[in-house]
mmCIF file of C-alpha atoms in Angstrom:
data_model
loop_
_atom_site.group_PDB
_atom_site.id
_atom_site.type_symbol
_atom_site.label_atom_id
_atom_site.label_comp_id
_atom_site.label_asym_id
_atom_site.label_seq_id
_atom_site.Cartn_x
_atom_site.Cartn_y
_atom_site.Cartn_z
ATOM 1 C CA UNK A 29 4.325 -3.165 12.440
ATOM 2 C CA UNK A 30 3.331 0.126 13.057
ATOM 3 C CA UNK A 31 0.545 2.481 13.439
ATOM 4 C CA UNK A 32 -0.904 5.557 11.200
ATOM 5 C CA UNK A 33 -3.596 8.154 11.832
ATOM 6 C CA UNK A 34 -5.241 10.619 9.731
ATOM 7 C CA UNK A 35 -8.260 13.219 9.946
ATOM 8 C CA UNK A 36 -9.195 14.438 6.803
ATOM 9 C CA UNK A 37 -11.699 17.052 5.305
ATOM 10 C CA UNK A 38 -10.847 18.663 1.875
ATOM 11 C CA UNK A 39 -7.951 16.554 1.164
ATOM 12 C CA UNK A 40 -7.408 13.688 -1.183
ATOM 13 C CA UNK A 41 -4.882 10.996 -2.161
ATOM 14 C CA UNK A 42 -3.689 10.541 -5.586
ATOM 15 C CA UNK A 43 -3.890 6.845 -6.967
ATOM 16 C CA UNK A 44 -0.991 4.614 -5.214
ATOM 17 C CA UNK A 45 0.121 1.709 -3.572
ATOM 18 C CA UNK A 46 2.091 0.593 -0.484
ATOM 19 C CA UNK A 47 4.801 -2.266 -0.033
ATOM 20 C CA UNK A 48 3.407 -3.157 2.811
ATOM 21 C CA UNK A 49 -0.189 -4.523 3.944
ATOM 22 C CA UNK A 50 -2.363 -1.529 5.609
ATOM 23 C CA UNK A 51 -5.298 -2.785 7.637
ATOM 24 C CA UNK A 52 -7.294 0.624 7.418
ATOM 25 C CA UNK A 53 -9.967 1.276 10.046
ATOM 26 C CA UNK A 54 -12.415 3.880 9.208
ATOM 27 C CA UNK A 55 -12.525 5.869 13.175
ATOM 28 C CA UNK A 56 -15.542 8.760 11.365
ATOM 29 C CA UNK A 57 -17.134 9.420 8.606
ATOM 30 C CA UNK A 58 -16.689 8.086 5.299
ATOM 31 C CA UNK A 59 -14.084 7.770 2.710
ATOM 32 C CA UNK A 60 -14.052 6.786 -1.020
ATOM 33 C CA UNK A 61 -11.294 5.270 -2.714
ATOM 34 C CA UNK A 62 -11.484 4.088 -6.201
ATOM 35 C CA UNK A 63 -10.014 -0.376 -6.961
ATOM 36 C CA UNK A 64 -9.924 -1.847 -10.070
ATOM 37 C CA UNK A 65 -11.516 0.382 -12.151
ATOM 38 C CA UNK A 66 -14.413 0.900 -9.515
ATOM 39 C CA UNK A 67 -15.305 3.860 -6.556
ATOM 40 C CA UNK A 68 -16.419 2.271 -3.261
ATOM 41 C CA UNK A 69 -16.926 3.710 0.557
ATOM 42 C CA UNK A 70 -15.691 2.071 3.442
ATOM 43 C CA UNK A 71 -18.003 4.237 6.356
ATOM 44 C CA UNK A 72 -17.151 3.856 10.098
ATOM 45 C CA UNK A 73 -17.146 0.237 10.991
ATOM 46 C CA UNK A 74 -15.376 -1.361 8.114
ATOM 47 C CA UNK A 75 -12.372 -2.514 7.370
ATOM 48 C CA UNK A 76 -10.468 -2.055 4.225
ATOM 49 C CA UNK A 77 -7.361 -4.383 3.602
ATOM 50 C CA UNK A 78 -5.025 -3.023 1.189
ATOM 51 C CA UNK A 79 -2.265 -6.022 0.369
ATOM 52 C CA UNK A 80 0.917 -4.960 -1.548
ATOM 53 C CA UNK A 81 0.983 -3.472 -4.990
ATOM 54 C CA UNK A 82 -2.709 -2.548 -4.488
ATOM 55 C CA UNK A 83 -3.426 0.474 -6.123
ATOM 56 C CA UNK A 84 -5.654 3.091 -5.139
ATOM 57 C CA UNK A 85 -6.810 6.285 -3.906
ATOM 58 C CA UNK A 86 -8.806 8.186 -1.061
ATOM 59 C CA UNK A 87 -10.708 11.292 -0.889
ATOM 60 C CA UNK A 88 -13.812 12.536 1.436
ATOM 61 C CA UNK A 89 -17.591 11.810 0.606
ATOM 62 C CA UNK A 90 -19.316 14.950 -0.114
ATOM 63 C CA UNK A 91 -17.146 17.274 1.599
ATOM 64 C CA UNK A 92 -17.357 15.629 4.894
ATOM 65 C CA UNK A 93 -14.911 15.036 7.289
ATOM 66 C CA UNK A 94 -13.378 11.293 7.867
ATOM 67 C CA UNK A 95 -10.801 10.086 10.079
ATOM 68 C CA UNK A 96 -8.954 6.533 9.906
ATOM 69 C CA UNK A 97 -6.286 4.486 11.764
ATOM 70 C CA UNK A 98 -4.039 2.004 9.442
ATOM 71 C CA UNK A 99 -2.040 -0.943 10.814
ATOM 72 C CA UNK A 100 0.990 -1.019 8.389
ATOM 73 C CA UNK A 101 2.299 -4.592 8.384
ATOM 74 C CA UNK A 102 5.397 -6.785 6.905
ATOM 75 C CA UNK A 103 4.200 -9.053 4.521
ATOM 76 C CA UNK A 104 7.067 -11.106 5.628
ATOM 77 C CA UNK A 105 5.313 -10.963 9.036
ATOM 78 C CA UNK A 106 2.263 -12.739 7.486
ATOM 79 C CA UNK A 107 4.271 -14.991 5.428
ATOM 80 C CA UNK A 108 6.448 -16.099 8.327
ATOM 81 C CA UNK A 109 3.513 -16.973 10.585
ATOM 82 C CA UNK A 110 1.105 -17.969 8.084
ATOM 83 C CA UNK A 111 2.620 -18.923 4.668
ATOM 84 C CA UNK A 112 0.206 -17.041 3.031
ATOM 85 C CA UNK A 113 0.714 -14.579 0.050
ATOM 86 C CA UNK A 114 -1.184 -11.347 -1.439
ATOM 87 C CA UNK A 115 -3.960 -13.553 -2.565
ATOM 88 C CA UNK A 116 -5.588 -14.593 1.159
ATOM 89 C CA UNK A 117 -6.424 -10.705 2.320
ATOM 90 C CA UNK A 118 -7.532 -9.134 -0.686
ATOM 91 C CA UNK A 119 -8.566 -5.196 -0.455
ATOM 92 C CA UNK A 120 -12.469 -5.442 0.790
ATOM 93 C CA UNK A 121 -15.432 -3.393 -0.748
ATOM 94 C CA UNK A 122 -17.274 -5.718 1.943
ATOM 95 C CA UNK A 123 -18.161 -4.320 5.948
ATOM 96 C CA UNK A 124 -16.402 -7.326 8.036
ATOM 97 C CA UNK A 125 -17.904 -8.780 11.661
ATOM 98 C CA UNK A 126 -17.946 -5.845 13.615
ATOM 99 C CA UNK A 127 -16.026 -8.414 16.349
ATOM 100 C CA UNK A 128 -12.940 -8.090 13.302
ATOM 101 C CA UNK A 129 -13.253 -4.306 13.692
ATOM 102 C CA UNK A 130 -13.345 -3.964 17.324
ATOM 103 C CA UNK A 131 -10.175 -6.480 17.548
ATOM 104 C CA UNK A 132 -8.376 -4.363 15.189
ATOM 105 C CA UNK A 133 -9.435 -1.243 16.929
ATOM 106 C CA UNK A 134 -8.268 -2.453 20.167
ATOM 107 C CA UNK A 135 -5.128 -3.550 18.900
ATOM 108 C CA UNK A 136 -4.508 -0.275 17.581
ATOM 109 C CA UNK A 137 -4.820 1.518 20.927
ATOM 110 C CA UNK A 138 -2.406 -1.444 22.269
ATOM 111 C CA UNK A 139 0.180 0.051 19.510
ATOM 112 C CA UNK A 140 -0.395 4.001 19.881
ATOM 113 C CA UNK A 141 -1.138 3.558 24.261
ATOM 114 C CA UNK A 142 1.582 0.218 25.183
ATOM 115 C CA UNK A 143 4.143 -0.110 22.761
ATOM 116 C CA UNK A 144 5.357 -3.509 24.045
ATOM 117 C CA UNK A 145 6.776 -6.220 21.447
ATOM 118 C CA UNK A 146 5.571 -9.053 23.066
ATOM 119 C CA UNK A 147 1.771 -7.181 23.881
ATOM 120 C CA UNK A 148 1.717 -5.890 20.750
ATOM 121 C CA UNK A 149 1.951 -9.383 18.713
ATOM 122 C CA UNK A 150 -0.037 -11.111 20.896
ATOM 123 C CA UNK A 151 -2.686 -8.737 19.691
ATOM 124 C CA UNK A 152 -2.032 -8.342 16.489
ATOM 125 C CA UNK A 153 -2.329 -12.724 16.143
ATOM 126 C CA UNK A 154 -6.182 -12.223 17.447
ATOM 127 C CA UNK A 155 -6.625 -9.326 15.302
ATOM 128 C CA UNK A 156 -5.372 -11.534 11.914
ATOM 129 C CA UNK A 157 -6.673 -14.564 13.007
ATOM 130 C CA UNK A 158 -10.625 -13.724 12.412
ATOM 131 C CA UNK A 159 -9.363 -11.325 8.823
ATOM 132 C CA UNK A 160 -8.121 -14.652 7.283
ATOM 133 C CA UNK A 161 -10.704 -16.750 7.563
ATOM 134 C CA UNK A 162 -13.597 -14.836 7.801
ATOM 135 C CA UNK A 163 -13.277 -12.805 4.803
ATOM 136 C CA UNK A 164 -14.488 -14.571 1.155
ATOM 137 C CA UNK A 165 -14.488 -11.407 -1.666
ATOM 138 C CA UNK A 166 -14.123 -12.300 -5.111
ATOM 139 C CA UNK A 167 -12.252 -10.206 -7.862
ATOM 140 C CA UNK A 168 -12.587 -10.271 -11.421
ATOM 141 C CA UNK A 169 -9.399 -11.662 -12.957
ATOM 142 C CA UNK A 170 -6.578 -9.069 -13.975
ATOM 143 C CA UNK A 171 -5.130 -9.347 -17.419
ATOM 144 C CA UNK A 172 -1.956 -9.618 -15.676
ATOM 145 C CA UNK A 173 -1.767 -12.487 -13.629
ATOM 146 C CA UNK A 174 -0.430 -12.018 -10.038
ATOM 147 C CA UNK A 175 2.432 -13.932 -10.357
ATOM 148 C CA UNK A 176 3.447 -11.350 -13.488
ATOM 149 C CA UNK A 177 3.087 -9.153 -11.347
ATOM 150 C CA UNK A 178 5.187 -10.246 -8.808
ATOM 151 C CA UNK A 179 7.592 -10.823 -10.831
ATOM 152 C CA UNK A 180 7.457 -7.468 -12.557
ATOM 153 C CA UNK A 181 7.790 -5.736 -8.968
ATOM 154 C CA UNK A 182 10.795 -7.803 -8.218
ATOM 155 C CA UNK A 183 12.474 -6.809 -11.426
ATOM 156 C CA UNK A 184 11.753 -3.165 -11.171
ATOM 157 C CA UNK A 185 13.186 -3.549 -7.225
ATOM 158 C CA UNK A 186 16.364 -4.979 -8.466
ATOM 159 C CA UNK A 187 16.606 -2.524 -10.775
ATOM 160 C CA UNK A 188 15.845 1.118 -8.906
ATOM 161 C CA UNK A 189 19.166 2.681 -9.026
ATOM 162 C CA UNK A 190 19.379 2.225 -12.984
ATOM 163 C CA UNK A 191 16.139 2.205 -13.932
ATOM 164 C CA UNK A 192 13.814 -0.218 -15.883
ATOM 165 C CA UNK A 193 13.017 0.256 -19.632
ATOM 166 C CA UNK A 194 9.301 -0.259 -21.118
ATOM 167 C CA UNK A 195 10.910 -3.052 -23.806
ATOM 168 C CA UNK A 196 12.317 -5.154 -20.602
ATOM 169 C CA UNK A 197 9.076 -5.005 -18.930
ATOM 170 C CA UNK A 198 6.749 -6.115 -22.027
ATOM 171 C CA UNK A 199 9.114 -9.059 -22.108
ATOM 172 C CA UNK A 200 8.716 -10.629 -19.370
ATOM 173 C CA UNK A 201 5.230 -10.917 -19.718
ATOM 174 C CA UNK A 202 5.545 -12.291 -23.674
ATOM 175 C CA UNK A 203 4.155 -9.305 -24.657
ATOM 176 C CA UNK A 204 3.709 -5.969 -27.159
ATOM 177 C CA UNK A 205 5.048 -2.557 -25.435
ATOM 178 C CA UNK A 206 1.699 -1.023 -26.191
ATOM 179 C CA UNK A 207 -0.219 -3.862 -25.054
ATOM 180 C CA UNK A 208 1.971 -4.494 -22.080
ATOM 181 C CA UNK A 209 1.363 -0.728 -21.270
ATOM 182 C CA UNK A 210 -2.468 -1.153 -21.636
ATOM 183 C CA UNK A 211 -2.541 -4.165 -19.753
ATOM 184 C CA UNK A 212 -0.460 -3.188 -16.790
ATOM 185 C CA UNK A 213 -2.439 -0.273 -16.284
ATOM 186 C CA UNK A 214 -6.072 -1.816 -16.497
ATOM 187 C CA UNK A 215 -4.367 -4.302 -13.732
ATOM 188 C CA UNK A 216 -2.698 -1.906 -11.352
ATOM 189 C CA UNK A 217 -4.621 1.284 -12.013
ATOM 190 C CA UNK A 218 -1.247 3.571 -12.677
ATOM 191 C CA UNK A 219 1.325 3.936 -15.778
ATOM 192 C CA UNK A 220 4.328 1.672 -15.700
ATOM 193 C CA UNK A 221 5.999 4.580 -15.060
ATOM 194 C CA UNK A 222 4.146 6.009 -12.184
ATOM 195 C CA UNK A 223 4.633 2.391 -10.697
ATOM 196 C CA UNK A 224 8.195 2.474 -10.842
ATOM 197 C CA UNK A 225 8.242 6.017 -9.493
ATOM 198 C CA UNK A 226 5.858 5.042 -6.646
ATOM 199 C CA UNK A 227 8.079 1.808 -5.741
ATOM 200 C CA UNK A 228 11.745 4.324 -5.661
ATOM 201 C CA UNK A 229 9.526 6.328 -3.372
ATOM 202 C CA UNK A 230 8.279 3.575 -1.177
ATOM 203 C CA UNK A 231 11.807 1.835 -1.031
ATOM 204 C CA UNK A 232 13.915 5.127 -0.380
ATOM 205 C CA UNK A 233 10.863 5.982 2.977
ATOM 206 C CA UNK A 234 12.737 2.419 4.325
ATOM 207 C CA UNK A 235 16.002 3.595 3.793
ATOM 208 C CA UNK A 236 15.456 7.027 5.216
ATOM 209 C CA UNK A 237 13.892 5.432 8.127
ATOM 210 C CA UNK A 238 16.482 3.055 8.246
ATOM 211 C CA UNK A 239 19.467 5.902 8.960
ATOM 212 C CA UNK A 240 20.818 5.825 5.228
ATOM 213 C CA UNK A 241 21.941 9.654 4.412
ATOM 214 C CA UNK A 242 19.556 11.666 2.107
ATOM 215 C CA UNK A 243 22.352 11.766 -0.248
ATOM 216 C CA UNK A 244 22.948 8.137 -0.723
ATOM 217 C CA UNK A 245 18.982 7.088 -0.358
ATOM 218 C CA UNK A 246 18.817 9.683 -3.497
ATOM 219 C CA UNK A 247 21.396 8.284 -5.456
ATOM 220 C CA UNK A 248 20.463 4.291 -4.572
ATOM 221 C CA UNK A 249 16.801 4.606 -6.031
ATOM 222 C CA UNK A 250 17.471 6.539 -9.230
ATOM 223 C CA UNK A 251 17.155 10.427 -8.673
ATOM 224 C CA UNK A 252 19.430 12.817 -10.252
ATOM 225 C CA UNK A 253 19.975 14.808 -7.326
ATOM 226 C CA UNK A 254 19.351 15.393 -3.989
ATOM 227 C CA UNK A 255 17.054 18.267 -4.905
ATOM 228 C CA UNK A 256 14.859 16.065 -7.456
ATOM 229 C CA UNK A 257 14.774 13.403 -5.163
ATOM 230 C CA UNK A 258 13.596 15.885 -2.235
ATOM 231 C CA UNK A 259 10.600 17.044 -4.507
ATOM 232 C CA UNK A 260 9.540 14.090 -5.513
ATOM 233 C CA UNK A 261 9.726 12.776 -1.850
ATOM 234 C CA UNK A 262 7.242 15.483 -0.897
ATOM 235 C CA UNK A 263 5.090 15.866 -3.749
ATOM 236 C CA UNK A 264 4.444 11.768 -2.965
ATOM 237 C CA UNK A 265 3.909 12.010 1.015
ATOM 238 C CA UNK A 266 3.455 15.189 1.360
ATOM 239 C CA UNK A 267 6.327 15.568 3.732
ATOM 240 C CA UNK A 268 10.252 16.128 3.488
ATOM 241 C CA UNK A 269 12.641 13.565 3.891
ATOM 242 C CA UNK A 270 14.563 14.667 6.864
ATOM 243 C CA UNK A 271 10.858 15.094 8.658
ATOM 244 C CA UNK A 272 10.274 10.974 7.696
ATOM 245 C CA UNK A 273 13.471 9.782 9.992
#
């Protein structure tokens, strides 16, 4: 678990996704971020969930300044405590209970004020408590079903340092390549490709974080080189890897 903050004006995020959950709290102002095919705004006071694999984007509305803090947590967190999957906290176009948004707030000053383990979960339960049962948004169906996608993700993971080809991916899903291509991105939003780029990203941020040398991390999830794997990093997070330890 852990805690991110951002204050924004002219910038904007390009579409992605995270392999974690982020519980985004809007602090000021406004954001919109486009999901499945759709733009929405999440304004201060709402809460946008973002599970795994969730693509998606962010920019300022109409040149205004926004600000947000993001809970970033394990999935295996959530799936140890509540045996739940991606499916239960969907990403929400929807304002929740202002209660759900103060708890989350609160907890968020109990990560970034009193870092304590034991505080710190204790707040986070009564944060996630009122988020799972509360919140009822339906989604049109994907083409892909969620369990493809899963399992695409989990192939692509085993398979970062080699790499993944287009004809191994349409496969497993009993499909074309073009219509596997078209399919996957009217589901996720992004290119197979892009995907699979974002995921060697996300994975090699753990690693980094983790102690693994820059040298190793590059060679692990696929780059050619240090120096291509350096760019990338920072053309993705806008950051360099030895500033992400």
């Amino acid at each position: 678990m852990r805690i991110i903050e951002g204050h924004f004006h002219h910038e904007s995020f390009k579409r992605h996704y995270h392999l974690d959950y982020h519980i985004g709290l809007i602090t000021a102002g406004a954001q919109r971020y486009y999901y499945r095919g759709a733009s929405h705004v999440a304004r201060r006071g709402e809460l946008v969930i973002m599970p795994p694999g969730e693509v998606h984007d962010g920019t300022a509305v109409d040149q205004h300044a926004y600000s947000y803090r993001v809970i970033a947590l394990s999935p295996q967190w959530l799936t140890e405590h509540y045996h739940i999957g991606n499916d239960t906290m969907p990403f929400t176009t929807k304002p929740l209970a202002r209660a759900c948004w103060q708890r989350v707030y609160q907890l968020s000053e109990q990560l970034i004020h009193h870092p304590d383990s034991l505080a710190c979960e204790s707040a986070l339960v009564a944060a996630i408590e009122p988020l799972l049962y509360t919140h009822n948004a339906q989604h049109p169906q994907a083409p892909l079903t969620q369990t493809q996608l899963k399992q695409l993700r989990e192939y692509m993971h085993a398979h970062l340092e080699e790499g993944v080809e287009l004809s191994q991916l349409a496969q497993l899903t009993h499909r074309s390549v073009p219509q596997f291509c078209r399919q996957f991105k009217r589901s996720t939003g992004m290119s197979p490709y892009a995907y699979f780029l974002c995921l060697r990203l996300e994975s090699s941020l753990l690693a980094i974080r983790a102690g693994t040398p820059l040298s190793t991390v590059a060679h692990q999830h696929g780059f050619h080189d240090q120096a291509h794997f350096v760019r990338a990093f920072y053309n993705h997070f806008a950051l360099l890897p030895s500033q992400a330890r």
